PDB file of C-alpha atoms and ligand atoms in Angstrom:
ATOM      1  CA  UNK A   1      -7.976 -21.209  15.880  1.00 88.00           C
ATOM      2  CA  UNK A   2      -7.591 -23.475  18.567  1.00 96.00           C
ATOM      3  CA  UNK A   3      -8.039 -22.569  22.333  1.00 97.00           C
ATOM      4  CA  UNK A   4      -4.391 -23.791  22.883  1.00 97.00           C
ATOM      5  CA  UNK A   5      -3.577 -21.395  20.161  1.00 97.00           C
ATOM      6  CA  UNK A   6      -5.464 -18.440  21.791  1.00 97.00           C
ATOM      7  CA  UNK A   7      -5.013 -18.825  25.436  1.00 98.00           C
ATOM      8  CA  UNK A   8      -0.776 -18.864  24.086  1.00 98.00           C
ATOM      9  CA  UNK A   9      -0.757 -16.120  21.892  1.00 97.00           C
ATOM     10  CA  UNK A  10      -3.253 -13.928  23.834  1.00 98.00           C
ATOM     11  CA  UNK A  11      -1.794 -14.823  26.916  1.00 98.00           C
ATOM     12  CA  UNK A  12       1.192 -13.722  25.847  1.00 98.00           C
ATOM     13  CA  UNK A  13      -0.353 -10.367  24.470  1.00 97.00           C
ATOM     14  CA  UNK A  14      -2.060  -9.674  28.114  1.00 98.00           C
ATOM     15  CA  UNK A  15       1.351 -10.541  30.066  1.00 98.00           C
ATOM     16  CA  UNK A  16       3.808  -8.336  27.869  1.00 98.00           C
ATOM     17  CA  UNK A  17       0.573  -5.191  28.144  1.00 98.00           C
ATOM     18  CA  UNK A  18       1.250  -5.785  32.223  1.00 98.00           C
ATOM     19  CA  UNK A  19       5.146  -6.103  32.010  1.00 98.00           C
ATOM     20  CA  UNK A  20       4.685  -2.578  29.798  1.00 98.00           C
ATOM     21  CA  UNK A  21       2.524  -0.871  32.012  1.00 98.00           C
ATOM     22  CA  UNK A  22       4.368  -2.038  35.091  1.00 98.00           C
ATOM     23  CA  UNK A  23       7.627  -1.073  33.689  1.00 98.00           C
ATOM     24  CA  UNK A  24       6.256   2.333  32.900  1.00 98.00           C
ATOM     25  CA  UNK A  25       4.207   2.839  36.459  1.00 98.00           C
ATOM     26  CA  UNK A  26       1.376   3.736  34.440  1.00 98.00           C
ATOM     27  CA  UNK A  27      -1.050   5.865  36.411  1.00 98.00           C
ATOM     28  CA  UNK A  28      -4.783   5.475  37.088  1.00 98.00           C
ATOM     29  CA  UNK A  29      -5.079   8.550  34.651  1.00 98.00           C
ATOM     30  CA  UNK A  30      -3.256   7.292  31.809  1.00 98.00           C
ATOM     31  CA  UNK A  31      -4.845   3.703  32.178  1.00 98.00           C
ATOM     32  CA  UNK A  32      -8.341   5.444  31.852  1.00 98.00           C
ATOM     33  CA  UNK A  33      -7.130   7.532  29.072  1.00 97.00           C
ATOM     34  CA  UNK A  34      -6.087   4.652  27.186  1.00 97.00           C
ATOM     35  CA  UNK A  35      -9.899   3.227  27.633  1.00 98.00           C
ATOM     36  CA  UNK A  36     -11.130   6.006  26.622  1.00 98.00           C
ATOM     37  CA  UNK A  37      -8.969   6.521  23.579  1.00 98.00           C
ATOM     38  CA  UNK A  38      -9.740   2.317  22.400  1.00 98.00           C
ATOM     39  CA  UNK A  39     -13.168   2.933  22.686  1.00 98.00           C
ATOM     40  CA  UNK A  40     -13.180   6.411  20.625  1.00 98.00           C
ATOM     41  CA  UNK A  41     -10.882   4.566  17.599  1.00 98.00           C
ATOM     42  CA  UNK A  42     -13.512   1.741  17.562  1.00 98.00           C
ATOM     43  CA  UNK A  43     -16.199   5.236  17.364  1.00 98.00           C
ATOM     44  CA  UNK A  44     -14.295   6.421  14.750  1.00 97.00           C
ATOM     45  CA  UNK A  45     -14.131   3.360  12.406  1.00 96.00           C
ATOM     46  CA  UNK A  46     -10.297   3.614  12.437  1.00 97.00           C
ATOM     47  CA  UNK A  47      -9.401  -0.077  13.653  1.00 98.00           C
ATOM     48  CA  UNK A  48      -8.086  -1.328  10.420  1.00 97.00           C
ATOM     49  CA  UNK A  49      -5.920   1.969  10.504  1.00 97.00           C
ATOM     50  CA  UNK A  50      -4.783   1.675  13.798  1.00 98.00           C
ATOM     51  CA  UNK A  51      -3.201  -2.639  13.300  1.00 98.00           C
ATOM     52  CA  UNK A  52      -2.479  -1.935   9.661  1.00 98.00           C
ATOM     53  CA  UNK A  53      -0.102   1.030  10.681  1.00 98.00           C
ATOM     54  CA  UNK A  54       1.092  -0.756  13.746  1.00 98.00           C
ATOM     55  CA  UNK A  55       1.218  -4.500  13.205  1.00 97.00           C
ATOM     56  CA  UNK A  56       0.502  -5.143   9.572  1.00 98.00           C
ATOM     57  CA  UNK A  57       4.125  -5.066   8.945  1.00 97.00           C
ATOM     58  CA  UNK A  58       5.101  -7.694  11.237  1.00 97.00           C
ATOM     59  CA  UNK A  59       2.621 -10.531  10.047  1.00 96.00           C
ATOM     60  CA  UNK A  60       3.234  -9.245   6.536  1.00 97.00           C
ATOM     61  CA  UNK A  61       6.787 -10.613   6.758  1.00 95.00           C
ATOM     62  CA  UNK A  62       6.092 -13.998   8.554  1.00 95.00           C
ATOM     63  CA  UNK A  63       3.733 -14.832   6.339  1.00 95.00           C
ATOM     64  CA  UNK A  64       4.956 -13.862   2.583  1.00 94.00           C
ATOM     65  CA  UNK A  65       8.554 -12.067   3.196  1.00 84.00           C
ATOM     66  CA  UNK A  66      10.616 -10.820  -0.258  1.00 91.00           C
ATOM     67  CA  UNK A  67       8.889  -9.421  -2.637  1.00 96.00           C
ATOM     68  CA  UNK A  68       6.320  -8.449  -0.314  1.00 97.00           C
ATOM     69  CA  UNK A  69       4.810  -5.895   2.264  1.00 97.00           C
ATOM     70  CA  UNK A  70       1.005  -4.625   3.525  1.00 97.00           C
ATOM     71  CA  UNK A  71      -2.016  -4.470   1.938  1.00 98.00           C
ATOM     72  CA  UNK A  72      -3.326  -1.629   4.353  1.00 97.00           C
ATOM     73  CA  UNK A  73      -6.818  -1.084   4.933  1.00 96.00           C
ATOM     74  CA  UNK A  74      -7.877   0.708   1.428  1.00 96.00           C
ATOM     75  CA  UNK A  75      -8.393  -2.573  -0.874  1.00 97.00           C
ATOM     76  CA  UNK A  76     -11.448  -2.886  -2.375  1.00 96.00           C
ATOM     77  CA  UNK A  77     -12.662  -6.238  -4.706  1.00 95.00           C
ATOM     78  CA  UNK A  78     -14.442  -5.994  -7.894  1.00 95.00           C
ATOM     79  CA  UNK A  79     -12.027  -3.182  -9.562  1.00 97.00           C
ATOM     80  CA  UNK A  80     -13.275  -3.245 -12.659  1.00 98.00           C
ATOM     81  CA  UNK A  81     -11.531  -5.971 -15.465  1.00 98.00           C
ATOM     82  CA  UNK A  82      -9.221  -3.100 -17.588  1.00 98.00           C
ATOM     83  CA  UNK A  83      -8.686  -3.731 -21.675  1.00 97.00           C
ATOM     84  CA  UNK A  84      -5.147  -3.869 -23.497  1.00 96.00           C
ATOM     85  CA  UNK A  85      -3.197  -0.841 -23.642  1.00 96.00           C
ATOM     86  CA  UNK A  86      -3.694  -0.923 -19.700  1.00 98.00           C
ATOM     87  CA  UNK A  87      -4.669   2.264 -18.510  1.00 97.00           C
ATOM     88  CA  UNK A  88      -5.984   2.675 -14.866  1.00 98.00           C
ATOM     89  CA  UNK A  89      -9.160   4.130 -14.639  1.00 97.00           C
ATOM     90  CA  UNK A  90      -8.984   7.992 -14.151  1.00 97.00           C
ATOM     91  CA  UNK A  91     -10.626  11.481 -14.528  1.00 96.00           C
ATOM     92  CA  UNK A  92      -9.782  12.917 -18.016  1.00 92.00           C
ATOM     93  CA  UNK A  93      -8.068  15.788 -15.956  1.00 90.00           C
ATOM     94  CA  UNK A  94      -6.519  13.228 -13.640  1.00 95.00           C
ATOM     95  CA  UNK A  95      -3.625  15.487 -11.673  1.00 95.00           C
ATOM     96  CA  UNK A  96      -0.603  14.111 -11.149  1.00 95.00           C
ATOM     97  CA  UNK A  97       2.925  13.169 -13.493  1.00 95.00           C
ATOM     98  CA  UNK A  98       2.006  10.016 -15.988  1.00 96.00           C
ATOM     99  CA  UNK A  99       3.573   6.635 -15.502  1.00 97.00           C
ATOM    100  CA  UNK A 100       4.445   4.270 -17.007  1.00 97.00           C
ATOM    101  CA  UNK A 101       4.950   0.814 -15.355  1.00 98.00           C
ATOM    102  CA  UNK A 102       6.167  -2.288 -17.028  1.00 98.00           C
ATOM    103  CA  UNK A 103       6.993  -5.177 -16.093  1.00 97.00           C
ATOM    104  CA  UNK A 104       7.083  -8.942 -15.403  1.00 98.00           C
ATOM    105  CA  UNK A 105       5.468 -11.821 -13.414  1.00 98.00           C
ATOM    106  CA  UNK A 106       7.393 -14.753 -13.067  1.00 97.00           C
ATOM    107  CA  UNK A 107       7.404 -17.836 -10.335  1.00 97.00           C
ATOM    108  CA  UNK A 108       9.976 -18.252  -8.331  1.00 95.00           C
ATOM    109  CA  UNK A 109      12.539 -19.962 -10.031  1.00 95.00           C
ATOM    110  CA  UNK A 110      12.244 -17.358 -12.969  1.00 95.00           C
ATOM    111  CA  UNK A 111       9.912 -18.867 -15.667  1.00 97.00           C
ATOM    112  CA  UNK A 112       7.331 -16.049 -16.988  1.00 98.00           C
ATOM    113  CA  UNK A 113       3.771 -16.396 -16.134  1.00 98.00           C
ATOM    114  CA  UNK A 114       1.159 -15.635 -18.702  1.00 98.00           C
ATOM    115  CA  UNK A 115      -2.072 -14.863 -17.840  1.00 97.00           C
ATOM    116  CA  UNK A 116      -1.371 -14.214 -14.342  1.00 98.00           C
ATOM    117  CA  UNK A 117      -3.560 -11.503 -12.774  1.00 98.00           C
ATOM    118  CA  UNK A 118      -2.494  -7.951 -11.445  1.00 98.00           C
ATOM    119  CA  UNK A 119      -5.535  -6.198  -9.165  1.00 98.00           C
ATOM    120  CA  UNK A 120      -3.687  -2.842  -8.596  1.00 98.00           C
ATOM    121  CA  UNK A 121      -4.785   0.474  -6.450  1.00 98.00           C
ATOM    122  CA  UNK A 122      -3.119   3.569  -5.454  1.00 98.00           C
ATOM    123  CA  UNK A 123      -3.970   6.906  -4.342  1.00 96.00           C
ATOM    124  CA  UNK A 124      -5.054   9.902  -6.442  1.00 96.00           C
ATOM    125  CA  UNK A 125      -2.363  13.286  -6.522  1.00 95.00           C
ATOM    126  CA  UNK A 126      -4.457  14.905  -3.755  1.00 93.00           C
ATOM    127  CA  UNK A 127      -3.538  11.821  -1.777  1.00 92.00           C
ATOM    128  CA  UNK A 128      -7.028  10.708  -1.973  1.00 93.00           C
ATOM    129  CA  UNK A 129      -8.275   6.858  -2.430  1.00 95.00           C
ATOM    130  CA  UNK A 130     -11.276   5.898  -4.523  1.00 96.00           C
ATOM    131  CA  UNK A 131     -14.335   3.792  -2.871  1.00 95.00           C
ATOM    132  CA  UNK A 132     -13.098   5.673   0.567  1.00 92.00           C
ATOM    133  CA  UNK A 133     -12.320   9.063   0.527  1.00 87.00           C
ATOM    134  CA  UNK A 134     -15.212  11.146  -0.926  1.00 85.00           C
ATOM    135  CA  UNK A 135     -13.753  12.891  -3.961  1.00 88.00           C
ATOM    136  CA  UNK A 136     -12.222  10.102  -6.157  1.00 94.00           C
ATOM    137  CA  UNK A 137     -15.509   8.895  -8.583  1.00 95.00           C
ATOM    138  CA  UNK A 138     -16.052   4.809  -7.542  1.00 96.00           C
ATOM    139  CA  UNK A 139     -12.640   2.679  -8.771  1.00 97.00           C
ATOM    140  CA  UNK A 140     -10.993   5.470  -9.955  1.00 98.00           C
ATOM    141  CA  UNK A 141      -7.223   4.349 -10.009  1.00 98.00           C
ATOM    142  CA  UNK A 142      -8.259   1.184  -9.437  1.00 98.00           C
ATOM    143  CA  UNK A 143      -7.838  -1.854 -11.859  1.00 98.00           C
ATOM    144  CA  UNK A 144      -7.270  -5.672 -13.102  1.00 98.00           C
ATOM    145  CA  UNK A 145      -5.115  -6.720 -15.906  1.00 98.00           C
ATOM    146  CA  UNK A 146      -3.261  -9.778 -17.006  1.00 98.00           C
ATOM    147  CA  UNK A 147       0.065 -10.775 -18.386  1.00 98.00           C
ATOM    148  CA  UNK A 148       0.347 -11.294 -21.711  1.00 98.00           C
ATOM    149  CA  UNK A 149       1.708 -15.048 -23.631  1.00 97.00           C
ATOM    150  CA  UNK A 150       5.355 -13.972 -22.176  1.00 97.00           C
ATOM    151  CA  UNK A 151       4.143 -12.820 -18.424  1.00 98.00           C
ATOM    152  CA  UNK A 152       4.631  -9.358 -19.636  1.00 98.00           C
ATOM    153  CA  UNK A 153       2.125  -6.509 -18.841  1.00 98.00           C
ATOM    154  CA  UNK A 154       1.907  -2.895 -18.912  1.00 98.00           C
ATOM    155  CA  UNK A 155       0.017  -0.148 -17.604  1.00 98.00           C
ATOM    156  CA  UNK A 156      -0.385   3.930 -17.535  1.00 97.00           C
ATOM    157  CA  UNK A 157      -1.382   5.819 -14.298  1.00 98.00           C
ATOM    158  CA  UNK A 158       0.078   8.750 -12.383  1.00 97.00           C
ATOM    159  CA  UNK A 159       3.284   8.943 -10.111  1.00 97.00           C
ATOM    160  CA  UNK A 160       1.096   8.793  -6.608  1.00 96.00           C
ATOM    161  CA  UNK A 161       2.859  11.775  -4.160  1.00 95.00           C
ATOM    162  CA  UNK A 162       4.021  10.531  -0.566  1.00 96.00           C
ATOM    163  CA  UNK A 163       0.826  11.512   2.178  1.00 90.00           C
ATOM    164  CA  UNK A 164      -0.379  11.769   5.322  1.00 93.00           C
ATOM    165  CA  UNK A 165      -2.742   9.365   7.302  1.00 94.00           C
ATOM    166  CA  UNK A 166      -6.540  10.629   7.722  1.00 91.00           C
ATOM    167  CA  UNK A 167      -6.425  13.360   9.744  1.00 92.00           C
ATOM    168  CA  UNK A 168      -9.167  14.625  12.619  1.00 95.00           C
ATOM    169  CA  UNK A 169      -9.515  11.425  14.433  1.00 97.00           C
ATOM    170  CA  UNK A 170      -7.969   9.040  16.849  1.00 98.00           C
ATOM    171  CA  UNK A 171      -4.713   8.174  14.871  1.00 97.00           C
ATOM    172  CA  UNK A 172      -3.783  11.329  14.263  1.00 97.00           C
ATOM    173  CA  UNK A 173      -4.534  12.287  18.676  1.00 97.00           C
ATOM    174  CA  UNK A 174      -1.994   9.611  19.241  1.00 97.00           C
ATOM    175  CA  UNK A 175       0.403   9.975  16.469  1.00 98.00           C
ATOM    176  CA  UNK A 176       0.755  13.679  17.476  1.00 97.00           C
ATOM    177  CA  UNK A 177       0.942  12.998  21.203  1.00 96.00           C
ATOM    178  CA  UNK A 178       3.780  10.594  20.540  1.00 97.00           C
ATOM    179  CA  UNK A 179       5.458  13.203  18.511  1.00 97.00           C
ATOM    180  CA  UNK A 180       6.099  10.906  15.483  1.00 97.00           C
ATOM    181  CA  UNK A 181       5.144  12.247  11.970  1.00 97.00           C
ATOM    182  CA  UNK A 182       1.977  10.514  10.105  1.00 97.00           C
ATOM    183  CA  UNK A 183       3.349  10.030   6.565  1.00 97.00           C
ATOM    184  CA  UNK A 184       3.335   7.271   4.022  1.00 97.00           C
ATOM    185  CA  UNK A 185       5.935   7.601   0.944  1.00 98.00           C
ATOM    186  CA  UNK A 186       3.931   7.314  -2.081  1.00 98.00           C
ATOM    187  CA  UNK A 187       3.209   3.834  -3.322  1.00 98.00           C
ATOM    188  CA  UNK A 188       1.412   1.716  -5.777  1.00 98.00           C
ATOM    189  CA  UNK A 189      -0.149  -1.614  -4.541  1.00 98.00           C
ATOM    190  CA  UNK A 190      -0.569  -4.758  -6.201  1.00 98.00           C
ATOM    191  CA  UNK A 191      -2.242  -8.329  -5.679  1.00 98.00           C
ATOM    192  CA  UNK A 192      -1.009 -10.842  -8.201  1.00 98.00           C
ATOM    193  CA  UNK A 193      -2.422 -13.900  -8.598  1.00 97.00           C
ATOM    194  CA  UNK A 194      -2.108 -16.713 -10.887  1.00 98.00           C
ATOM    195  CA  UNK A 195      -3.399 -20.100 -10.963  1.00 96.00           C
ATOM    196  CA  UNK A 196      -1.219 -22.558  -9.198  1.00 96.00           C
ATOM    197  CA  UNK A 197       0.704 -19.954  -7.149  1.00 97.00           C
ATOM    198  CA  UNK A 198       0.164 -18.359  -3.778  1.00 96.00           C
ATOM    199  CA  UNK A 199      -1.278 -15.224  -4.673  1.00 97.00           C
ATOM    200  CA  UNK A 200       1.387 -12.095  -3.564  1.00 97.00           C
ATOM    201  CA  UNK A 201       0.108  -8.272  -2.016  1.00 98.00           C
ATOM    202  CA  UNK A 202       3.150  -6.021  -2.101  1.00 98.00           C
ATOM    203  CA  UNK A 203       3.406  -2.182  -2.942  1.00 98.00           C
ATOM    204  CA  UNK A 204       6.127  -0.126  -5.413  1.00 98.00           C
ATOM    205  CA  UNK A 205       7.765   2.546  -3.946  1.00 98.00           C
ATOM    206  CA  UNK A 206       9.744   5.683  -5.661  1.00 98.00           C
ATOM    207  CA  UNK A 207      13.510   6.258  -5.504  1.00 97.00           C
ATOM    208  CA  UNK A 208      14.291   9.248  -3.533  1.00 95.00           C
ATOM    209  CA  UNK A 209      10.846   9.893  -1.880  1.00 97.00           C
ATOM    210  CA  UNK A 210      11.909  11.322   1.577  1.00 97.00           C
ATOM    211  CA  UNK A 211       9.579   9.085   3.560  1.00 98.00           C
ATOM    212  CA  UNK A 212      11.123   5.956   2.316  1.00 98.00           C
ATOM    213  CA  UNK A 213      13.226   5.759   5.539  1.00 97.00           C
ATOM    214  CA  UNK A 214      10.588   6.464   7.911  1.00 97.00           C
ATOM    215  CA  UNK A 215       6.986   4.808   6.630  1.00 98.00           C
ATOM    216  CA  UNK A 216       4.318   5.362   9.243  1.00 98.00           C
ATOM    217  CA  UNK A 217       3.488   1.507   9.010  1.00 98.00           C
ATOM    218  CA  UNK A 218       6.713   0.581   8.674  1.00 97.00           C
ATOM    219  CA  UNK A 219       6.404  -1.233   4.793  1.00 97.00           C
ATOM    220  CA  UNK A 220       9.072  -0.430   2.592  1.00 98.00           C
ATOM    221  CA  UNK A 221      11.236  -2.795   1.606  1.00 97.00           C
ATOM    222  CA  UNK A 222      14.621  -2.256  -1.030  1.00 97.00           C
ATOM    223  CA  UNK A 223      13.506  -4.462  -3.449  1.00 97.00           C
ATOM    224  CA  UNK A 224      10.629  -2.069  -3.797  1.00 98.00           C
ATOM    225  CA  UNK A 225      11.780   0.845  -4.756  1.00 98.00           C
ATOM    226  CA  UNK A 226      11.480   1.689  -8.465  1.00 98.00           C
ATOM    227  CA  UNK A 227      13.312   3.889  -9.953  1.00 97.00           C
ATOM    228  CA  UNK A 228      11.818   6.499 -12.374  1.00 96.00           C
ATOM    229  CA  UNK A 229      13.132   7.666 -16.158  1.00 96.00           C
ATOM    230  CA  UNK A 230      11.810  10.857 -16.952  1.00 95.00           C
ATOM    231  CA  UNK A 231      10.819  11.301 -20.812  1.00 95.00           C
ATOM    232  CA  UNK A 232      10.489  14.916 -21.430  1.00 91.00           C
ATOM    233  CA  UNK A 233      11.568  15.448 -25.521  1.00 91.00           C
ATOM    234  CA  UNK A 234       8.914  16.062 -27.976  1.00 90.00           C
ATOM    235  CA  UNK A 235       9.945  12.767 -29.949  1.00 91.00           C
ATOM    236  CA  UNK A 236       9.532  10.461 -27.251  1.00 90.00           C
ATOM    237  CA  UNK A 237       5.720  12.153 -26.522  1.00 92.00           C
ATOM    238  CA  UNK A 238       5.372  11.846 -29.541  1.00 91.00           C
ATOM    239  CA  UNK A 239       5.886   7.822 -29.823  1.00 90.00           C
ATOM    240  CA  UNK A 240       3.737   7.546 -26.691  1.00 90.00           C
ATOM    241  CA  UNK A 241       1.219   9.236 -27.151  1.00 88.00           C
ATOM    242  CA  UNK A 242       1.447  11.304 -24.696  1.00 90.00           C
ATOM    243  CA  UNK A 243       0.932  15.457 -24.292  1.00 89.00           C
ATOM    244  CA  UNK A 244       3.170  15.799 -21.490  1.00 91.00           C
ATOM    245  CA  UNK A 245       6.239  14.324 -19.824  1.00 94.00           C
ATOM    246  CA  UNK A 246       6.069  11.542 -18.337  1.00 95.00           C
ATOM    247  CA  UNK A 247       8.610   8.769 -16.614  1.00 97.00           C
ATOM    248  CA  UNK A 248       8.819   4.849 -17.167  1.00 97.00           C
ATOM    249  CA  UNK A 249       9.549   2.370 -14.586  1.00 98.00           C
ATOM    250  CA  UNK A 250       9.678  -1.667 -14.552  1.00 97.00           C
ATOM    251  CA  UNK A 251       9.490  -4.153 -12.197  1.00 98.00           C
ATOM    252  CA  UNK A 252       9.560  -8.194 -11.758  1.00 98.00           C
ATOM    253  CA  UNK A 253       7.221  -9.914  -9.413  1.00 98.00           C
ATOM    254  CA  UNK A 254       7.715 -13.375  -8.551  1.00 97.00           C
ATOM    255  CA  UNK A 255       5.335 -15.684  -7.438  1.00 97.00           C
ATOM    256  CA  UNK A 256       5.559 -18.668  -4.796  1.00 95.00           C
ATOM    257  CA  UNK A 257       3.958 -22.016  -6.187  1.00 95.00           C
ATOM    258  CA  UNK A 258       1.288 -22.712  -4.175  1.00 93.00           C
ATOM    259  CA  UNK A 259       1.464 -25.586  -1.109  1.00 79.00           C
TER     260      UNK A 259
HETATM  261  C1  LIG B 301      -1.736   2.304   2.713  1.00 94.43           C
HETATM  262  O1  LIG B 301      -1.026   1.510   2.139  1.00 94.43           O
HETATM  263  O2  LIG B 301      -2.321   3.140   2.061  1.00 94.43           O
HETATM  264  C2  LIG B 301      -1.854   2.253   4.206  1.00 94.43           C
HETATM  265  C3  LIG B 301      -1.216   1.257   4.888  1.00 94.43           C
HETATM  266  C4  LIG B 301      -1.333   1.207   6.280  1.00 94.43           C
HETATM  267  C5  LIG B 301      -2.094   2.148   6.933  1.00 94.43           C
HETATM  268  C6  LIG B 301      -2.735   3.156   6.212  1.00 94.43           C
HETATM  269  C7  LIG B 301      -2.616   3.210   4.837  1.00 94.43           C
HETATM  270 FE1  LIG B 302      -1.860   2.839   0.196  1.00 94.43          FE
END
């Protein structure tokens, strides 16, 4: 960055902080409160928490738009390279409702794109995230595939529930002081890549999850809500292999050539 670049943006950060706190005749008191409570979420690790809930959002959408929203601060690289039938890595009594999710990646003027590269994550049913909540064993839920000759791919995992933020630290102190709730609807997040392209980080919501409307950190988007189809018959188990019910879902994710 340049210093031009710096002294304007930051510059502009510092005046609209005055302008807030002047507007608001913030007191001694609550100025040293707020020191003390920056200092404590620096103490408590939860920085990338704190501007992914808050700000993510906003250079998300400069910066890719459609099609896309946050990474948030729970990707980890080197998921581990999954083999055809896709199925993300998981506990053999992984909780949750099986999915199924289909789906294409194309560029954006609609041609498929084989061989293009899906890194995907989500949280387990207990809310939980693998490589940074304890329980989850290492890359659990966690993943890379690739499209197949037609840009097609398709992959098993579980329906992730909507949750909460981590609770017991400094988000949670100001989240409750504010009075606002601390949820996320449940969501399944994706980098795809493919050679030629600029690579796109987006998430898949659920139809009908109540916290589509009011996201914490402020990521959903409409053209990311999938919708679920329930398969409960024996027959259609039976086809899929699969000992319990379980729903389908597809999606299409199109990719900006890169430049
Ligand atoms: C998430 O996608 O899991 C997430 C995003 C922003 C803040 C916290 C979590
Ligand atoms: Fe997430």
């Amino acid at each position: 960055m340049t210093t031009e670049r710096v002294a304007t943006v930051v510059g502009d950060l510092v005046n609209r902080i005055n302008d807030a706190i002047a507007k608001h005749e913030v007191t001694y008191d609550e100025y040293r409160a707020a020191v003390n409570y920056l200092i404590r979420v620096g103490e408590a690790g939860e920085w990338p928490l704190f501007t992914d809930v808050f700000f993510e959002h906003t250079v998300e959408q400069l910066n890719q738009g459609e099609g896309g929203t946050i990474m948030g601060p729970y990707y980890v690289p080197d998921a581990p390279w999954l083999e055809r039938p896709y199925v993300l890595p998981m506990r053999e009594d992984e909780k949750g409702d099986p999915l199924i999710l289909s789906g294409t990646v194309r560029s954006t003027s609609g041609d498929p794109i084989p061989g293009a590269v899906l890194d995907m994550w989500q949280a387990d049913a207990d809310t939980n995230y693998s490589n940074i909540q304890q329980e989850p064993p290492p890359f659990n839920l966690r993943g890379k595939m690739t499209t197949d000759e037609n840009g097609e791919f398709e992959v098993r995992t579980i329906v992730p529930p909507y949750y909460h933020l981590p609770r017991g630290g400094p988000m949670e102190e100001l989240l409750k002081a504010a009075g606002w709730h601390d949820f996320r609807p449940g969501h399944l997040h994706f980098i795809v890549s493919a050679d030629g392209y600029t690579p796109l980080t987006t998430q898949l919501y659920f139809e009908g999850d109540r916290y589509l409307d009011s996201d914490v950190a402020s990521a959903v988007k409409p053209e990311l809500i999938l919708t679920l189809r329930e398969h409960d018959s024996p027959e259609e188990m039976d086809a899929r292999g699969m000992t319990k019910p379980f729903f389908t879902t597809s999606h299409e994710f199109r990719l900006k050539p890169a430049g």
